[in-house]
Tab-separated table of C-alpha atoms in Angstrom:
chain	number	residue	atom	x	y	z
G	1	UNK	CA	23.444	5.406	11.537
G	2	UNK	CA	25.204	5.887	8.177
G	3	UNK	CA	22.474	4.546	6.251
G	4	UNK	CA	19.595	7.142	5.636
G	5	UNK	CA	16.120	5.186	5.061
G	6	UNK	CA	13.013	6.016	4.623
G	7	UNK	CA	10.415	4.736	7.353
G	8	UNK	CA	10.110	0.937	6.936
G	9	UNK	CA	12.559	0.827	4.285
G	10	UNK	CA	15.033	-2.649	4.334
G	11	UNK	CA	18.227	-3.313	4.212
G	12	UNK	CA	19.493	-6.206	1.143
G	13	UNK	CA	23.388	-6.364	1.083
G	14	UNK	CA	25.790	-7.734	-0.609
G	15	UNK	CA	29.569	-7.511	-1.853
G	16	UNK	CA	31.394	-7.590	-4.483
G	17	UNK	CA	35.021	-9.662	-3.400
G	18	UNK	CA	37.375	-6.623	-5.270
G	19	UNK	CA	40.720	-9.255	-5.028
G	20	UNK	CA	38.721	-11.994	-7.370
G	21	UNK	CA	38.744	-9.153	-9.771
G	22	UNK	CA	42.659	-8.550	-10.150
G	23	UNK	CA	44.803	-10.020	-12.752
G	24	UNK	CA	47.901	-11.097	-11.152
G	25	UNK	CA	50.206	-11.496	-14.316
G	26	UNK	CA	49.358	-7.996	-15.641
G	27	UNK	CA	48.893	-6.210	-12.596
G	28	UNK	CA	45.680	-4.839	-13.920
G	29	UNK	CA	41.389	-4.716	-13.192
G	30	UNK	CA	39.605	-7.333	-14.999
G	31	UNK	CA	36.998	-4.586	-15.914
G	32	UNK	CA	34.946	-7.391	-17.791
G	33	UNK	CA	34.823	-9.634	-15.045
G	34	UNK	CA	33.955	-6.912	-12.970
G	35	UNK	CA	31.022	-5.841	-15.187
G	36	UNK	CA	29.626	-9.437	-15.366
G	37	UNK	CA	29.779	-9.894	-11.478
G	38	UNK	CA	28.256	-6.810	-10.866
G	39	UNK	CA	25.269	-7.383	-13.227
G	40	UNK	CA	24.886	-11.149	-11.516
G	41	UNK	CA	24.680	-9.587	-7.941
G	42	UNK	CA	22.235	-6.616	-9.143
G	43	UNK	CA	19.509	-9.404	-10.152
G	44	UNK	CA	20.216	-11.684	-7.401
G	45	UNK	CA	19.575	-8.962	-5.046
G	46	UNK	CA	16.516	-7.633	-6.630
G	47	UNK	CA	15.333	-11.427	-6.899
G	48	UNK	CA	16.228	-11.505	-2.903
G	49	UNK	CA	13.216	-8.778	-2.494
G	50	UNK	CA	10.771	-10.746	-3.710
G	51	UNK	CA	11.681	-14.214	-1.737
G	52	UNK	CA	11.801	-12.192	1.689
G	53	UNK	CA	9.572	-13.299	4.155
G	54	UNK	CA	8.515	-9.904	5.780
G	55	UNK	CA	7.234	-9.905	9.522
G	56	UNK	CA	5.744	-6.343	8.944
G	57	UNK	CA	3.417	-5.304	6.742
G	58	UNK	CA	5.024	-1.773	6.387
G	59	UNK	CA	8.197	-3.401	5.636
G	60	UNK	CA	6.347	-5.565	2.791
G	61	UNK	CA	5.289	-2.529	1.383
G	62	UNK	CA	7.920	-0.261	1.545
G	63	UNK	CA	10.235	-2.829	-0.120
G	64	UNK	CA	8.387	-4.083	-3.036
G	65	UNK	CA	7.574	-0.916	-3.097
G	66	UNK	CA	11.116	0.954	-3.627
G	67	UNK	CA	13.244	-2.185	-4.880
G	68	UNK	CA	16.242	-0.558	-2.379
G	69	UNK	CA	19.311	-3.284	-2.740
G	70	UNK	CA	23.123	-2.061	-1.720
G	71	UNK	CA	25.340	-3.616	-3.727
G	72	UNK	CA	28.707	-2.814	-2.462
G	73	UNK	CA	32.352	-4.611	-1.823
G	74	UNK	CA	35.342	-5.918	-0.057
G	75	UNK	CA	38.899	-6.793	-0.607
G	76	UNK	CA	39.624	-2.900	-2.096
G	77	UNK	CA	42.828	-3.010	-0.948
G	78	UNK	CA	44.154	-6.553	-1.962
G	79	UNK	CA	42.532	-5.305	-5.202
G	80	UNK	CA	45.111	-2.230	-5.112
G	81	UNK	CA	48.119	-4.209	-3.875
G	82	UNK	CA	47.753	-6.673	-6.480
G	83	UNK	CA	47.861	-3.958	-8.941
G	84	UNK	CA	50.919	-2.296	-7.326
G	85	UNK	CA	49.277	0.851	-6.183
G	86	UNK	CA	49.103	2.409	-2.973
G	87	UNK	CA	45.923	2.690	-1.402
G	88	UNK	CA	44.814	6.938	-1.390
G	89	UNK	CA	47.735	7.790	-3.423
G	90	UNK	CA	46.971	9.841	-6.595
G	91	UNK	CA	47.395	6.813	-8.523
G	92	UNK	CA	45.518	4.457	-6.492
G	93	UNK	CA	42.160	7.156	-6.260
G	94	UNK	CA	42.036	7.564	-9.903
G	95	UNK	CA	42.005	3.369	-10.036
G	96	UNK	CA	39.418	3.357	-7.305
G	97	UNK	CA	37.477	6.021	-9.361
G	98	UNK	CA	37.774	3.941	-12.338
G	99	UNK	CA	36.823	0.503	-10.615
G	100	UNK	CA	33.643	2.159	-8.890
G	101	UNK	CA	32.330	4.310	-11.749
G	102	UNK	CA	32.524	0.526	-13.732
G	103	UNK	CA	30.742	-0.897	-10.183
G	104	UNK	CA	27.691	2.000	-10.937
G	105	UNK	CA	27.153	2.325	-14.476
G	106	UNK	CA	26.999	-1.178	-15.122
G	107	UNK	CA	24.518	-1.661	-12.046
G	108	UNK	CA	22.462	0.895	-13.257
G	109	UNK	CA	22.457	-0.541	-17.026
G	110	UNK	CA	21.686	-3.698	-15.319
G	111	UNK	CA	18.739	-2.601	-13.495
G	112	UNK	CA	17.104	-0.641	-16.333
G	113	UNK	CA	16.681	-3.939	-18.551
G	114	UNK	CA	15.384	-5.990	-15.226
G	115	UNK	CA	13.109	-2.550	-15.172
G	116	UNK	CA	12.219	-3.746	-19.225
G	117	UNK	CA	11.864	-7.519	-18.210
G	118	UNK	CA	9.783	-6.962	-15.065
G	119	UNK	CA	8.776	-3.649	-14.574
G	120	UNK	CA	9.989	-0.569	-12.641
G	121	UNK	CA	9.896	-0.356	-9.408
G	122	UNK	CA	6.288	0.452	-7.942
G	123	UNK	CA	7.029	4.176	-6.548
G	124	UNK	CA	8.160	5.263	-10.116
G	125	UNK	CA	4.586	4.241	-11.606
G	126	UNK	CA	1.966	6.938	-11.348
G	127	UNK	CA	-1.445	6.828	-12.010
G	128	UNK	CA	-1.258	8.311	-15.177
G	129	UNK	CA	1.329	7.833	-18.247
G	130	UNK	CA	1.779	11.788	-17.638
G	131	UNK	CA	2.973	11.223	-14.093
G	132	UNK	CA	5.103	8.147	-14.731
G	133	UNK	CA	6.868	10.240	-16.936
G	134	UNK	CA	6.427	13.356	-14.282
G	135	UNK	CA	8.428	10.833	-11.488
G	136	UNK	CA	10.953	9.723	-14.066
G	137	UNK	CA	12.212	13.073	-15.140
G	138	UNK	CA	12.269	13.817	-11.431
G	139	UNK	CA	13.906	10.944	-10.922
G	140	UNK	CA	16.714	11.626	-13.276
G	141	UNK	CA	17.373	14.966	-12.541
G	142	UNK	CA	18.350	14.378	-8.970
G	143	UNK	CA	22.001	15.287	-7.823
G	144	UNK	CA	23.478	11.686	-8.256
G	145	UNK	CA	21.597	10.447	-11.477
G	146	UNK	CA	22.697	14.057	-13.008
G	147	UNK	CA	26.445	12.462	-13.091
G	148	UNK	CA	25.387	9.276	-14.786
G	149	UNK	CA	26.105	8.816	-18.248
G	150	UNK	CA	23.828	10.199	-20.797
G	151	UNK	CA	22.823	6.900	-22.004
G	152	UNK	CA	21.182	5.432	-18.483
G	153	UNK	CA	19.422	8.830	-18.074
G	154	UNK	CA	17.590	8.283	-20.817
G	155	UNK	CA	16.689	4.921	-20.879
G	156	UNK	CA	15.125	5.140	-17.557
G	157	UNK	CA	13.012	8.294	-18.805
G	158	UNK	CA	11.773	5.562	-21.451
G	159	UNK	CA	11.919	2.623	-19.769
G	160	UNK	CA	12.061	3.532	-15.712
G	161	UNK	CA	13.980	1.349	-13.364
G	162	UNK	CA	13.897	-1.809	-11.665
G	163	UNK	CA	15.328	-0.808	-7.742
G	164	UNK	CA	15.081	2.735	-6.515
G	165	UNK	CA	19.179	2.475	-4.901
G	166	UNK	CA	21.591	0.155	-6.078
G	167	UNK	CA	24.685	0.751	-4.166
G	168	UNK	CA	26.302	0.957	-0.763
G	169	UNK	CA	29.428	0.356	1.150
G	170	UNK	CA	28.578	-1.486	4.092
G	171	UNK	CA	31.834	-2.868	6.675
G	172	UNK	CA	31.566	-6.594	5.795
G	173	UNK	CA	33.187	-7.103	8.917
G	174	UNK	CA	32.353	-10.124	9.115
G	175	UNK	CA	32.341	-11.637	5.425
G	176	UNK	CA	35.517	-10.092	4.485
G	177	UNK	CA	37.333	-11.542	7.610
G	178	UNK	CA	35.846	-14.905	6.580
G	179	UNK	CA	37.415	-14.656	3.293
G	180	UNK	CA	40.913	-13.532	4.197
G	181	UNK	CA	40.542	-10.087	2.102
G	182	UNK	CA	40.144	-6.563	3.685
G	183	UNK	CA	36.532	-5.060	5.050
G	184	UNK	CA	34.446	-3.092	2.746
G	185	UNK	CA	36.431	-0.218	0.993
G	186	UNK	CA	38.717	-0.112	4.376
G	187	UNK	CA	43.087	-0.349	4.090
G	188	UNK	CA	44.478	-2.921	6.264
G	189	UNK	CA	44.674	-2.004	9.648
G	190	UNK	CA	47.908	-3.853	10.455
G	191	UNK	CA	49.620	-7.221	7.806
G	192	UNK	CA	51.013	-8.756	10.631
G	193	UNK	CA	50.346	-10.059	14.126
G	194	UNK	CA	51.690	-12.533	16.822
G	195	UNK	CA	49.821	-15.861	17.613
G	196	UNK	CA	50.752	-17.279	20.626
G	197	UNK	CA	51.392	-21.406	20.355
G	198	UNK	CA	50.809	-23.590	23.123
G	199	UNK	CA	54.444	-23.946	24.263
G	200	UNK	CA	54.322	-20.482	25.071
G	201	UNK	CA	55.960	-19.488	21.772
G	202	UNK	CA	55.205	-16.572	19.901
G	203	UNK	CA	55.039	-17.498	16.311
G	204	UNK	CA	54.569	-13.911	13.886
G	205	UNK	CA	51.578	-14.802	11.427
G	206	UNK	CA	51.221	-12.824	7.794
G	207	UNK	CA	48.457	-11.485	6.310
G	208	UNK	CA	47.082	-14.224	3.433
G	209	UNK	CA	48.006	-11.030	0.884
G	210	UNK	CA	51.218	-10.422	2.381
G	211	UNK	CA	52.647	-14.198	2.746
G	212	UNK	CA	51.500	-14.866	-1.269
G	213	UNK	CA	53.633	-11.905	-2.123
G	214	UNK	CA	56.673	-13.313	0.327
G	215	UNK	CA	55.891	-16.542	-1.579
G	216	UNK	CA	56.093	-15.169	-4.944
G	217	UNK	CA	59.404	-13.103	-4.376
G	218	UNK	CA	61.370	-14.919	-1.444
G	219	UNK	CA	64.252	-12.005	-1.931
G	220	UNK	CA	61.595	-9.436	-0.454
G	221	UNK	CA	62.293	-8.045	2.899
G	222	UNK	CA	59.271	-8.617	5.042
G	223	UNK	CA	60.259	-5.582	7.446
G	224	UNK	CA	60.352	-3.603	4.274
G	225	UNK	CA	57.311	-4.317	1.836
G	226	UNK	CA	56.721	-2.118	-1.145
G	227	UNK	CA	54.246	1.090	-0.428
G	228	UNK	CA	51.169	-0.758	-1.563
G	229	UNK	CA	51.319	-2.288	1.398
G	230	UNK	CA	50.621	0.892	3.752
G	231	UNK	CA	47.935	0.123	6.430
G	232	UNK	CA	44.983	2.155	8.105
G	233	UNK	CA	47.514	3.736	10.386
G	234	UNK	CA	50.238	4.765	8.068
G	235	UNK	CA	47.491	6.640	5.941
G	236	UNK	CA	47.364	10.387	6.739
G	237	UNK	CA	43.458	11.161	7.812
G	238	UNK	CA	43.165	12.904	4.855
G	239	UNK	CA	43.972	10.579	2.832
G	240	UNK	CA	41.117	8.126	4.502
G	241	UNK	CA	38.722	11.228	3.889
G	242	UNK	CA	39.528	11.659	0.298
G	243	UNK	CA	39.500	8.123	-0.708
G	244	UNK	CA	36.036	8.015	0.695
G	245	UNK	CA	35.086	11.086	-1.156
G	246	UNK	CA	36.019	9.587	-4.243
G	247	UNK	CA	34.029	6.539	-4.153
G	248	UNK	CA	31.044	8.298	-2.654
G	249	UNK	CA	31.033	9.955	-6.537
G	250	UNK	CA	29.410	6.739	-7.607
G	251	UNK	CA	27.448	5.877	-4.698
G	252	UNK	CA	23.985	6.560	-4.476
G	253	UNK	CA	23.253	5.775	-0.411
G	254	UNK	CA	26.084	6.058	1.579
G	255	UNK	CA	29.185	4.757	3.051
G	256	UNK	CA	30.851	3.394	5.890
G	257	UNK	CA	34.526	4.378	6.657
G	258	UNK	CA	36.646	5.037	9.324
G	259	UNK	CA	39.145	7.611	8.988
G	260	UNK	CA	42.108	6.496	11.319
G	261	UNK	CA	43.755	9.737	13.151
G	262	UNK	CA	47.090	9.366	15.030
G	263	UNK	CA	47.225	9.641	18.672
G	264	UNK	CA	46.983	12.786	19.985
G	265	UNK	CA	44.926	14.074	17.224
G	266	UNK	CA	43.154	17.639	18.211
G	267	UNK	CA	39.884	18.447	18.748
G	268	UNK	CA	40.284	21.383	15.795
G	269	UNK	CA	42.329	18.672	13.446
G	270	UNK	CA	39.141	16.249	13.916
G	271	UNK	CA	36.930	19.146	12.801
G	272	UNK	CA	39.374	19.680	9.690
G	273	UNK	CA	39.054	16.448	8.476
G	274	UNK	CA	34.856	16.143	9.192
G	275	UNK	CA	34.576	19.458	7.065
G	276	UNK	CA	37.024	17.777	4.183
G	277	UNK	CA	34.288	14.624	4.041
G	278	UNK	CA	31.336	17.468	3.810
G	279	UNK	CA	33.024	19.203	0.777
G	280	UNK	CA	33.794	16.294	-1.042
G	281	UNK	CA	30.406	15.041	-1.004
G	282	UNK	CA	30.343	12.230	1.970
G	283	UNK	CA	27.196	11.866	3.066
G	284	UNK	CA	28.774	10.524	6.477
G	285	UNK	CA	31.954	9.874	8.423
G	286	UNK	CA	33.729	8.620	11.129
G	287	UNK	CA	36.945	9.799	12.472
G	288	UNK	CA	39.111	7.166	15.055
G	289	UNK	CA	41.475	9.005	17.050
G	290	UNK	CA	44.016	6.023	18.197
G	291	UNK	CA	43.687	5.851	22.239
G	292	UNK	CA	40.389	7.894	22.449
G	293	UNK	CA	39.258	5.210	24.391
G	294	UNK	CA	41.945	4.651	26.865
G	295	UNK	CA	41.294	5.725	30.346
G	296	UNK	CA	43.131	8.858	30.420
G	297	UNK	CA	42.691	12.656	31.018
G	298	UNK	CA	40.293	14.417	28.659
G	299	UNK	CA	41.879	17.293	26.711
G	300	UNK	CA	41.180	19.810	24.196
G	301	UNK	CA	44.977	19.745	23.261
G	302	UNK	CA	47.385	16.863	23.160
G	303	UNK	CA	50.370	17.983	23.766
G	304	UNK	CA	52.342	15.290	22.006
G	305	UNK	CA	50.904	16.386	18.967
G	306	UNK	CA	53.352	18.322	16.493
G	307	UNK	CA	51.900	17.906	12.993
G	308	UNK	CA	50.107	20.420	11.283
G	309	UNK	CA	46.327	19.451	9.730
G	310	UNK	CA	47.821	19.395	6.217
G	311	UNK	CA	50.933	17.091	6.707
G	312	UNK	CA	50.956	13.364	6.991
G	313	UNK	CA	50.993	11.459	10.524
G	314	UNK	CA	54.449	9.952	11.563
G	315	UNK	CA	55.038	6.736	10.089
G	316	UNK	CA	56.789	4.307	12.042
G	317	UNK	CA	59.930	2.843	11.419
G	318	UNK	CA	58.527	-0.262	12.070
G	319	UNK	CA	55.153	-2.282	10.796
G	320	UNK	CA	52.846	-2.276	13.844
G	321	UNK	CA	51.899	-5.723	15.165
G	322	UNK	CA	49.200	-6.746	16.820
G	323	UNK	CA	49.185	-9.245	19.676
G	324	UNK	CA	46.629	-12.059	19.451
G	325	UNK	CA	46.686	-14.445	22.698
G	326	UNK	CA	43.936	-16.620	21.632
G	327	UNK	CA	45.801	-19.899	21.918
G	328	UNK	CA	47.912	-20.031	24.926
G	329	UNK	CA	45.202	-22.433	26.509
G	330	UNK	CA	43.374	-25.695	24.887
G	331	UNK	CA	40.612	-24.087	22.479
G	332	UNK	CA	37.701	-25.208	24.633
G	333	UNK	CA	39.206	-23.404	27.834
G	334	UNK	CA	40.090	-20.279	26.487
G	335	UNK	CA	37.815	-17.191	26.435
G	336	UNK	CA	38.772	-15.233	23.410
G	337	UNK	CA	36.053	-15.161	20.533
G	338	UNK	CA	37.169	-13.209	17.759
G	339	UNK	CA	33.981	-11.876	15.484
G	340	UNK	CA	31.790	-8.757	15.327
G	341	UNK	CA	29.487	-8.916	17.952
G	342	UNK	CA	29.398	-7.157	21.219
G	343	UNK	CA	32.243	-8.594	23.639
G	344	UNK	CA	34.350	-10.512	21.132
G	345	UNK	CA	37.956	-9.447	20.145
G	346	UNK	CA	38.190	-7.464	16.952
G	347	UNK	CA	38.675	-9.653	13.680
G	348	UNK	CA	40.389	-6.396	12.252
G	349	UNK	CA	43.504	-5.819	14.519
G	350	UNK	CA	42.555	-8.669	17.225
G	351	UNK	CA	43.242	-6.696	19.928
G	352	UNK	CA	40.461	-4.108	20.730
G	353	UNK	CA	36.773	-5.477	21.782
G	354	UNK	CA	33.948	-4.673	20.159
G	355	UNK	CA	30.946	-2.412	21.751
G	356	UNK	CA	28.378	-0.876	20.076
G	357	UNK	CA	28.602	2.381	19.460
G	358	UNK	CA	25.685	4.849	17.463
G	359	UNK	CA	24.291	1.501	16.197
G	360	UNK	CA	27.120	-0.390	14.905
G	361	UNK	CA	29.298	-2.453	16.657
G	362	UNK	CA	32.927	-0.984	16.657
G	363	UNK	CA	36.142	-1.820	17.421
G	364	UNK	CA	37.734	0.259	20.829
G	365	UNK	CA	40.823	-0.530	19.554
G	366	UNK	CA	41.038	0.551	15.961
G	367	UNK	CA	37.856	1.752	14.946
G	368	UNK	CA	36.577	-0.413	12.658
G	369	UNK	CA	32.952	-1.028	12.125
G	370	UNK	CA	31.897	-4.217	12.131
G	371	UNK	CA	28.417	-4.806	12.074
G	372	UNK	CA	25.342	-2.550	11.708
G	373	UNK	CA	22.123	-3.224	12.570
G	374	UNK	CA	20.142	-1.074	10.294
């Protein structure tokens, strides 16, 4: 599970869609539109709480009681290509930095005047004005609130707090798929892929982000975007791990995020990379090695394997595609579902199936989590 609860406790998502908040003539975060967004979808959540119908009573109480919401996002990377950075570049982590510091400050300024307008959150009200203010300080002075500005730390010592957590980074699987951006804070696992038409034809299909850019500059090589448009498997492990460390900074529950490791990837590389996410604050990972899954010979070594922990996988010369045959026979005959639940084809690369593994539902083929159920 990469969502630590408390007994009881509820889970209210939602996203923020990252490519609504690009300008595309400047090449630049709409910071204000971000802001405003972000404060809508802190008190629609925290409104959500209160019109739940709750089949438990523990669940009743432990919600009203805590406030919990996880606001968190998709489309990061369409966010980052529209701004012409490279997703876990230098660059493109001190933009992600940026854009999620703006994503936690605001929600936190945004829950501290629901917390004037309704009320804190139950748990942060003692008996006593001496232990409100008790919980409060306590409350500020945990490891996460201790990087918030000055400003919020305060106000909630005089005013408390409407919702104990604010944020999270769930997959959005399925939601992002459904609106043609990339899932939760993930890169794109692959741009392009081959549909199969029903004269037997294979016809190569674009990425929505990757045919507007063809559209906009028809002299573009397809075979040869620019390096914004690197994909899950072109990133280096590390640089999966540290992008995720850097948003984790500003999140206050946790994450999910796959790092994507090469083929061949060692037992001792794997353990590398788990002990980067530890020191850089993750509060959870997962690590993909490509073809883990195949029916093959277990090893401690793979052989094929020639790149040392601290250098970048292999790229290839080539953009991977993936092979979709999901139309080859009239749409009522065929048997190919592509969605996020157990036994469907993966809306990610559309070619591995999903199974659930450790309580989400995951992708064989490249890893992706798709669907919790927490």
């Amino acid at each position: 599970m990469e969502q630590p609860l408390a007994p009881f406790s509820v889970c209210n998502l939602a996203a923020v869609n990252l490519a609504q908040m690009a300008d595309k003539e400047t090449k630049t975060v709409n910071f204000e539109k971000l802001r405003q967004t972000v404060e809508t979808g802190v008190r629609m959540q925290d409104n959500v709480i209160d019109a739940t119908p709750y089949f438990l009573e523990e669940n009743q109480k432990q919600a009203l009681g805590e406030r919990r919401v996880g606001l968190g996002v998709m489309g990061l990377h369409d966010l980052l290509i529209y701004c012409e950075t490279e997703y876990g570049s230098d660059k493109g982590n001190e933009l992600v930095d940026k854009v999620f510091e703006t994503i936690a400050t605001t929600a936190y300024r945004a829950s501290v005047e629901l917390g004037k307008e309704k009320g804190s959150f139950p748990f942060l009200v003692g008996e006593t004005d001496a232990e409100t203010a008790s919980l409060r300080e306590a409350f500020t002075n945990t490891g996460f609130m201790k990087k918030m500005p000055e400003d919020i730390r305060e106000n909630i010592k005089e005013h408390g707090i409407r919702n104990s957590h604010l944020l999270t980074v769930a997959p959005t699987g399925s939601t992002g798929t459904m609106v043609g951006v990339s899932t939760g804070l993930e890169p794109y696992f692959s741009f392009s892929y081959f549909r199969s038409g029903r004269l037997g034809k294979f016809i190569e299909v674009k990425a929505d982000i990757v045919q507007e850019y063809l559209d906009q500059h028809p002299e573009a090589d397809p075979n040869n975007l620019p390096e914004w448009f690197i994909s899950a498997m072109e990133l280096a492990p590390q640089a999966h791990a540290d992008v995720q460390c850097v948003i984790q900074r500003w999140i206050d529950s946790s994450i999910s995020k796959t790092v994507n490791a090469p083929r061949g990837y060692t037992v001792e590389q794997v353990q590398k990379v788990y002990e980067r996410l530890y020191k850089g604050g993750a509060k959870g990972g997962t690590v993909y090695v490509d073809g883990s899954r195949d029916a093959q010979v277990l090893t401690l070594k793979a052989e094929e394997n020639t790149f040392d922990e601290e250098i970048e996988a292999p790229k290839e010369e080539t953009k991977p595609h993936v092979v979709l045959v999901d139309t080859i026979n009239e749409i009522r005959s065929t048997d190919v579902t592509i969605g996020s639940e157990v036994g469907n084809t993966c809306p990610v690369c559309r070619q591995g199936t999903v199974e659930e593994m450790g309580g989400c539902n995951t992708c064989t083929n490249c890893g992706a989590q798709l669907k919790c159920g927490l």
